[in-house]
Amino acid sequence: MDRLTNTVRPYAWGSTTAIPRLIGAEPTGEPQAEMWMGAHPGAPSRTDRGALNEVIDTDPERELGAPAVAKFGPRLPFLLKILAAGAPLSLQVHPDLTQAREGYADEERRGVPVDAPHRTYKDANHKPELICALTPFDGLCGFRRPTETADLLARLDVDSLKPYVDLLLAHPEQDALREVLTAVLTADPARIATTVTETATACERLAKTDTDPHRRSDYAAYAALAHHYPGDPGVIAAMLLNHVQLQPGEALFLGAGVPHAYLDGLGVEIMANSDNVLRAGLTPKHIDVPELLRVVRFEAGDPGVLRPEATPDGEEVYATPIDEFRLSRHIQPEGAAPYDVTTATPQILLCTAGTVHARSAATGELALAAGESAFLPAGEKTEVSGAGTLFRATVVA
């Protein structure tokens, strides 16, 4: 068992206070967006034995277990993060495994440097992900029903939005969503910037005056997007999506092709170990519209808020349809008996409240306070005690 020392990424959208508040540190005044826990080569966690990716490379079967290596190869297949959004992230989707392999091979064949700004596929892996709220958390996830979006846009009474309203009402669901998103992302930049400005003004008005509280909340969220990204066509694209407000403990699973953006809040995020992101707006970065439209799944519906499923031993599991990661939570009350967390797969333990004590038969005891984490090699017999909230990240192998 290894205590992890983790890198905090200072992306511009990060909160300046949320991660310091969690770990009991003074804010530096700089954004602190993501704390990475894992073996991603971009910012691997450090241990007393060296960088975690190097530790795993030395003996993958000992660290990861033979079943995980056989299924995923000699690498940790997930990346765990604490994510602190103080401003909206880019509107984005992730490819499925076939699309990632094909896209990566194509860009390699064409000689596109992996660090080029216009490079889309940084690796050949998919990137499903799960975000679990630690505080109230705002996001956008999946397409809203076209008829509902048409009503939301029509209430704004902005002339340049009316063609989108007509498209949403005139075509079958998938065709309507594809046509409107395509029209928004390929529109004349000056005209769409004017539309965004007029839409923002109308959203600000209806955020105060609309008779429905849910619509007021939606309009306020889109007005905030326009404030952060003035003139960005992604603001209009975002209005096609469900606005979701998670309460602590609730989660969202983002599968391949599902458009999404995180707006505000603190959460635990876990994902397959990949950098593949296709952006649709709310960003100054490269947007590959044809490839984006190939990857997006134009399916509308409920965003599917996840609540954990309790197991007999008191653990709460966030069920997902993929095997690269499994996230669970255990809220340990004061005086509770220790519980066994031994598995045949690698784990990262993350404390988010209180203090928990992980005792390993092989390496002794680690006390983990909020924001602290540890790596458990596969099969290492370990019990956890104390009073606090512990997230466990592992794989299904």
Coordinates of C-alpha atoms in Angstrom, one line a residue:
M1 CA 0.0 0.0 0.0
D2 CA 1.4 3.4 -1.0
R3 CA 0.4 6.9 0.1
L4 CA -0.1 9.0 -3.1
T5 CA 1.3 12.5 -3.6
N6 CA -0.8 14.0 -6.4
T7 CA -0.6 16.8 -8.9
V8 CA -3.2 19.5 -9.0
R9 CA -3.8 20.9 -12.5
P10 CA -4.2 24.7 -12.7
Y11 CA -6.7 24.9 -15.6
A12 CA -8.2 28.3 -16.0
W13 CA -11.8 27.1 -15.3
G14 CA -10.8 25.7 -11.9
S15 CA -12.1 26.9 -8.6
T16 CA -9.6 28.9 -6.5
T17 CA -11.2 27.7 -3.2
A18 CA -12.9 24.3 -3.5
I19 CA -9.9 21.9 -3.4
P20 CA -8.1 24.0 -0.7
R21 CA -11.3 23.9 1.3
L22 CA -11.5 20.1 1.0
I23 CA -7.9 19.5 2.1
G24 CA -7.8 22.2 4.7
A25 CA -5.3 24.4 2.9
E26 CA -5.1 28.1 2.3
P27 CA -6.1 29.2 -1.2
T28 CA -3.2 30.5 -3.4
G29 CA -5.4 32.7 -5.5
E30 CA -4.7 30.5 -8.5
P31 CA -7.2 28.1 -10.1
Q32 CA -7.0 24.5 -8.8
A33 CA -9.0 22.5 -11.3
E34 CA -8.2 18.8 -11.0
M35 CA -6.2 16.6 -8.6
W36 CA -5.1 13.5 -10.5
M37 CA -4.7 10.1 -8.8
G38 CA -3.3 7.3 -10.9
A39 CA -0.6 6.4 -13.4
H40 CA -1.4 8.7 -16.3
P41 CA 2.0 9.6 -17.8
G42 CA 0.9 13.3 -18.0
A43 CA 0.9 13.6 -14.2
P44 CA 1.4 10.3 -12.4
S45 CA 0.9 10.1 -8.7
R46 CA 4.1 9.7 -6.7
T47 CA 4.9 7.1 -4.1
D48 CA 7.9 6.3 -1.8
R49 CA 8.7 3.7 -4.5
G50 CA 8.7 6.2 -7.3
A51 CA 6.1 7.5 -9.8
L52 CA 3.1 5.1 -9.9
N53 CA 3.4 4.4 -13.6
E54 CA 7.0 3.4 -13.1
V55 CA 6.1 1.2 -10.1
I56 CA 3.5 -0.6 -12.2
D57 CA 5.8 -0.9 -15.2
T58 CA 8.4 -2.7 -13.0
D59 CA 6.0 -5.6 -12.2
P60 CA 2.5 -5.2 -13.7
E61 CA 1.2 -8.5 -12.6
R62 CA 2.1 -8.0 -8.9
E63 CA 0.7 -4.4 -8.8
L64 CA -2.4 -4.9 -11.0
G65 CA -3.1 -8.7 -10.7
A66 CA -3.0 -11.2 -13.5
P67 CA -6.8 -10.9 -14.4
A68 CA -6.5 -7.1 -14.9
V69 CA -3.4 -7.4 -17.0
A70 CA -5.0 -10.1 -19.1
K71 CA -8.0 -7.9 -19.7
F72 CA -6.6 -4.4 -20.0
G73 CA -2.9 -4.8 -20.5
P74 CA 0.0 -3.8 -18.2
R75 CA -1.3 -0.4 -17.2
L76 CA -3.8 1.0 -14.7
P77 CA -6.9 1.3 -16.9
F78 CA -8.5 4.3 -15.0
L79 CA -7.7 7.8 -13.8
L80 CA -9.3 9.1 -10.6
K81 CA -9.7 12.9 -10.0
I82 CA -11.1 15.5 -7.7
L83 CA -12.6 18.0 -10.1
A84 CA -13.4 21.6 -9.0
A85 CA -15.2 23.6 -11.6
G86 CA -15.3 27.4 -10.9
A87 CA -16.3 28.1 -14.5
P88 CA -17.8 26.1 -17.3
L89 CA -15.7 23.4 -19.0
S90 CA -15.8 23.0 -22.8
L91 CA -18.8 21.3 -24.4
Q92 CA -17.5 17.9 -25.4
V93 CA -17.9 14.3 -26.4
H94 CA -15.7 11.2 -26.2
P95 CA -15.4 8.4 -28.9
D96 CA -16.2 4.8 -28.4
L97 CA -13.3 2.2 -28.6
T98 CA -13.7 1.5 -32.3
Q99 CA -13.8 5.2 -33.2
A100 CA -10.8 5.9 -31.0
R101 CA -8.7 3.2 -32.6
E102 CA -9.6 4.2 -36.1
G103 CA -9.1 7.9 -35.4
Y104 CA -5.8 7.4 -33.7
A105 CA -4.5 5.1 -36.5
D106 CA -5.6 7.7 -39.1
E107 CA -3.8 10.6 -37.5
E108 CA -0.7 8.5 -37.0
R109 CA -0.8 7.5 -40.6
R110 CA -1.1 11.1 -41.7
G111 CA 1.8 12.1 -39.4
V112 CA -0.1 14.5 -37.2
P113 CA 2.1 15.2 -34.2
V114 CA 0.5 13.9 -31.0
D115 CA 1.0 17.3 -29.3
A116 CA -0.3 19.3 -32.3
P117 CA -3.2 21.7 -31.4
H118 CA -5.4 20.3 -34.2
R119 CA -4.7 16.7 -33.1
T120 CA -8.0 15.0 -32.1
Y121 CA -7.0 11.5 -31.0
K122 CA -4.1 11.4 -28.4
D123 CA -4.4 7.6 -27.9
A124 CA -6.3 4.6 -29.1
N125 CA -8.6 4.3 -26.1
H126 CA -12.2 5.3 -25.3
K127 CA -13.0 7.6 -22.4
P128 CA -16.2 6.8 -20.6
E129 CA -16.4 8.7 -17.3
L130 CA -18.4 9.2 -14.1
I131 CA -18.7 12.3 -12.0
C132 CA -20.0 12.1 -8.4
A133 CA -20.9 15.3 -6.7
L134 CA -19.3 16.2 -3.4
T135 CA -21.1 19.6 -3.3
P136 CA -24.2 20.8 -5.3
F137 CA -22.9 20.3 -8.9
D138 CA -24.2 21.9 -12.1
G139 CA -23.7 20.3 -15.5
L140 CA -25.1 19.6 -19.0
C141 CA -25.6 16.0 -20.1
G142 CA -27.2 14.5 -23.2
F143 CA -29.8 16.0 -25.5
R144 CA -33.1 17.3 -24.3
R145 CA -36.2 16.3 -26.2
P146 CA -36.3 18.5 -29.3
T147 CA -39.9 19.6 -28.6
E148 CA -38.8 20.8 -25.1
T149 CA -35.8 22.6 -26.5
A150 CA -38.0 24.3 -29.2
D151 CA -40.3 25.6 -26.4
L152 CA -37.3 26.8 -24.4
L153 CA -35.9 28.7 -27.4
A154 CA -39.2 30.0 -28.6
R155 CA -39.9 31.7 -25.2
L156 CA -36.7 33.8 -25.7
D157 CA -38.3 35.5 -28.7
V158 CA -35.0 36.0 -30.5
D159 CA -35.6 36.2 -34.3
S160 CA -32.4 34.4 -35.3
L161 CA -33.3 31.4 -33.1
K162 CA -36.6 30.8 -35.0
P163 CA -35.0 28.7 -37.8
Y164 CA -33.6 26.4 -35.1
V165 CA -37.1 26.1 -33.5
D166 CA -38.6 25.2 -36.8
L167 CA -36.0 22.5 -37.5
L168 CA -36.5 21.0 -34.1
L169 CA -40.3 20.7 -34.7
A170 CA -40.2 19.7 -38.3
H171 CA -38.0 16.6 -38.3
P172 CA -37.7 13.2 -36.5
E173 CA -35.8 13.5 -33.3
Q174 CA -32.3 12.4 -34.4
D175 CA -32.5 14.3 -37.6
A176 CA -33.6 17.5 -35.9
L177 CA -30.8 17.4 -33.4
R178 CA -28.2 16.7 -36.0
E179 CA -29.4 19.5 -38.3
V180 CA -29.6 22.1 -35.6
L181 CA -26.1 21.2 -34.1
T182 CA -24.6 21.2 -37.6
A183 CA -26.3 24.6 -38.4
V184 CA -25.0 26.2 -35.2
L185 CA -21.4 24.9 -35.5
T186 CA -21.1 25.9 -39.2
A187 CA -22.9 29.3 -39.0
D188 CA -21.2 32.5 -40.1
P189 CA -19.1 33.5 -37.0
A190 CA -20.3 37.1 -36.9
R191 CA -24.0 36.2 -37.2
I192 CA -23.9 33.4 -34.6
A193 CA -22.0 35.8 -32.2
T194 CA -24.8 38.3 -32.6
T195 CA -27.3 35.5 -31.9
V196 CA -25.5 34.5 -28.8
T197 CA -25.5 38.1 -27.5
E198 CA -29.2 38.5 -28.1
T199 CA -29.9 35.1 -26.6
A200 CA -27.9 35.9 -23.5
T201 CA -29.9 39.1 -22.9
A202 CA -33.1 37.2 -23.3
C203 CA -31.9 34.4 -21.0
E204 CA -31.0 36.9 -18.3
R205 CA -34.5 38.4 -18.5
L206 CA -36.3 35.0 -18.3
A207 CA -34.0 33.8 -15.5
K208 CA -35.8 36.4 -13.4
T209 CA -39.3 36.5 -14.9
D210 CA -40.3 33.0 -16.2
T211 CA -43.1 31.4 -14.2
D212 CA -41.5 28.0 -14.1
P213 CA -38.6 27.6 -11.6
H214 CA -36.9 24.9 -13.7
R215 CA -36.9 27.0 -16.8
R216 CA -35.6 30.0 -14.7
S217 CA -32.7 27.8 -13.6
D218 CA -32.0 26.7 -17.2
Y219 CA -32.0 30.2 -18.5
A220 CA -29.7 31.3 -15.7
A221 CA -27.3 28.6 -16.6
Y222 CA -27.2 29.5 -20.3
A223 CA -26.8 33.2 -19.4
A224 CA -23.8 32.3 -17.3
L225 CA -22.3 30.4 -20.2
A226 CA -22.7 33.4 -22.5
H227 CA -21.0 35.6 -19.8
H228 CA -18.0 33.2 -19.7
Y229 CA -17.9 32.6 -23.5
P230 CA -19.3 35.7 -25.2
G231 CA -20.2 35.1 -28.8
D232 CA -19.3 31.4 -28.7
P233 CA -21.6 29.2 -30.8
G234 CA -21.3 26.6 -28.1
V235 CA -23.7 28.6 -26.0
I236 CA -26.5 27.8 -28.5
A237 CA -25.3 24.2 -28.8
A238 CA -25.4 23.9 -25.1
M239 CA -29.1 24.9 -25.1
L240 CA -29.8 21.6 -26.8
L241 CA -28.7 19.7 -23.7
N242 CA -30.3 18.8 -20.4
H243 CA -29.3 21.1 -17.5
V244 CA -28.6 18.8 -14.5
Q245 CA -28.2 19.8 -10.9
L246 CA -26.7 17.0 -8.8
Q247 CA -26.9 16.9 -5.0
P248 CA -24.0 15.5 -3.0
G249 CA -23.7 11.7 -3.6
E250 CA -25.5 11.8 -6.9
A251 CA -23.6 11.0 -10.1
L252 CA -23.7 11.1 -13.9
F253 CA -22.2 8.5 -16.2
L254 CA -21.0 9.9 -19.6
G255 CA -20.8 7.2 -22.2
A256 CA -19.4 7.5 -25.7
G257 CA -20.9 10.1 -27.9
V258 CA -22.9 11.8 -25.1
P259 CA -22.4 15.6 -25.3
H260 CA -21.7 17.2 -21.9
A261 CA -20.1 20.0 -20.0
Y262 CA -19.5 20.6 -16.3
L263 CA -20.5 24.1 -15.1
D264 CA -19.8 24.5 -11.4
G265 CA -19.1 22.4 -8.3
L266 CA -16.8 19.9 -6.7
G267 CA -16.9 16.2 -7.5
V268 CA -15.0 12.9 -7.7
E269 CA -14.4 12.0 -11.3
I270 CA -13.2 8.6 -12.7
M271 CA -12.6 7.7 -16.3
A272 CA -10.9 5.3 -18.6
N273 CA -7.2 6.3 -19.0
S274 CA -7.5 8.4 -22.2
D275 CA -7.1 11.9 -23.4
N276 CA -9.5 11.7 -26.3
V277 CA -11.9 14.7 -26.3
L278 CA -13.8 16.2 -29.2
R279 CA -15.0 19.7 -28.5
A280 CA -18.2 21.3 -29.6
G281 CA -17.8 24.8 -28.2
L282 CA -17.1 26.9 -25.0
T283 CA -13.4 26.8 -25.8
P284 CA -10.7 28.5 -27.8
K285 CA -9.3 25.1 -28.7
H286 CA -9.6 23.3 -32.0
I287 CA -13.0 22.0 -33.0
D288 CA -13.2 19.3 -35.7
V289 CA -16.8 19.6 -36.8
P290 CA -17.0 16.7 -39.2
E291 CA -15.4 14.3 -36.8
L292 CA -17.5 15.6 -33.9
L293 CA -20.7 15.0 -35.9
R294 CA -19.5 11.5 -36.7
V295 CA -19.0 10.7 -33.0
V296 CA -22.0 12.4 -31.4
R297 CA -24.9 10.2 -30.6
F298 CA -28.0 12.1 -31.5
E299 CA -30.3 10.5 -28.9
A300 CA -32.5 12.5 -26.6
G301 CA -33.7 11.6 -23.2
D302 CA -33.3 11.8 -19.5
P303 CA -29.7 12.3 -18.4
G304 CA -29.9 9.4 -16.0
V305 CA -28.8 10.7 -12.6
L306 CA -27.2 7.8 -10.7
R307 CA -27.6 7.1 -7.0
P308 CA -25.4 4.5 -5.3
E309 CA -26.6 1.0 -4.8
A310 CA -26.0 -0.3 -1.3
T311 CA -24.3 -3.7 -0.8
P312 CA -24.7 -5.9 2.3
D313 CA -21.4 -4.7 3.8
G314 CA -22.5 -1.0 3.7
E315 CA -20.6 0.0 0.6
E316 CA -22.4 2.0 -2.0
V317 CA -21.6 1.2 -5.7
Y318 CA -22.2 3.5 -8.7
A319 CA -23.2 1.0 -11.3
T320 CA -21.9 1.6 -14.9
P321 CA -21.9 -0.5 -18.0
I322 CA -18.1 -0.6 -18.5
D323 CA -15.2 -2.5 -16.8
E324 CA -12.3 -0.1 -16.9
F325 CA -13.5 1.4 -13.6
R326 CA -15.7 0.7 -10.6
L327 CA -16.4 3.5 -8.2
S328 CA -17.9 3.0 -4.8
R329 CA -18.4 5.0 -1.6
H330 CA -18.3 3.9 2.1
I331 CA -19.5 6.3 4.8
Q332 CA -17.9 5.0 8.0
P333 CA -19.5 6.2 11.2
E334 CA -17.6 6.7 14.4
G335 CA -17.1 3.4 16.3
A336 CA -18.0 1.2 13.4
A337 CA -16.1 -2.1 13.0
P338 CA -13.3 -2.2 10.4
Y339 CA -14.2 -3.5 7.0
D340 CA -12.2 -5.5 4.6
V341 CA -11.4 -3.8 1.2
T342 CA -9.2 -6.6 -0.2
T343 CA -9.7 -7.4 -3.9
A344 CA -7.9 -9.2 -6.6
T345 CA -7.7 -6.0 -8.6
P346 CA -5.7 -2.7 -8.1
Q347 CA -7.4 0.0 -6.1
I348 CA -7.1 3.7 -5.2
L349 CA -8.6 4.8 -1.9
L350 CA -9.7 8.4 -1.6
C351 CA -10.9 10.0 1.6
T352 CA -13.2 13.0 1.1
A353 CA -14.4 13.7 4.7
G354 CA -13.2 12.9 8.2
T355 CA -10.2 10.5 8.7
V356 CA -10.0 6.9 7.7
H357 CA -7.3 4.4 8.6
A358 CA -6.2 1.8 6.1
R359 CA -4.3 -1.1 7.6
S360 CA -2.4 -3.5 5.4
A361 CA -1.0 -6.8 6.6
A362 CA 2.0 -6.2 4.3
T363 CA 2.8 -2.5 4.8
G364 CA 1.2 -1.3 8.0
E365 CA -1.3 1.6 8.5
L366 CA -2.0 4.8 6.7
A367 CA -4.2 7.6 8.0
L368 CA -6.0 9.4 5.2
A369 CA -7.6 12.8 5.8
A370 CA -9.9 14.6 3.3
G371 CA -8.2 14.8 -0.1
E372 CA -5.6 12.1 0.7
S373 CA -5.3 8.9 -1.2
A374 CA -3.5 5.6 -1.4
F375 CA -2.8 2.9 -4.0
L376 CA -3.4 -0.7 -3.1
P377 CA -1.8 -3.4 -5.2
A378 CA -4.0 -6.3 -6.3
G379 CA -4.7 -8.8 -3.6
E380 CA -3.1 -6.8 -0.7
K381 CA -5.1 -7.7 2.4
T382 CA -6.4 -4.4 3.8
E383 CA -8.9 -3.2 6.4
V384 CA -10.3 0.3 6.8
S385 CA -11.5 1.9 10.0
G386 CA -12.1 5.4 11.5
A387 CA -14.8 7.9 10.8
G388 CA -15.1 9.4 7.4
T389 CA -16.1 9.0 3.8
L390 CA -14.0 6.8 1.5
F391 CA -14.2 6.4 -2.2
R392 CA -12.8 3.2 -3.7
A393 CA -11.7 3.1 -7.4
T394 CA -10.9 -0.3 -9.0
V395 CA -11.7 -2.3 -12.1
V396 CA -13.9 -5.2 -13.1
A397 CA -11.7 -8.1 -14.2

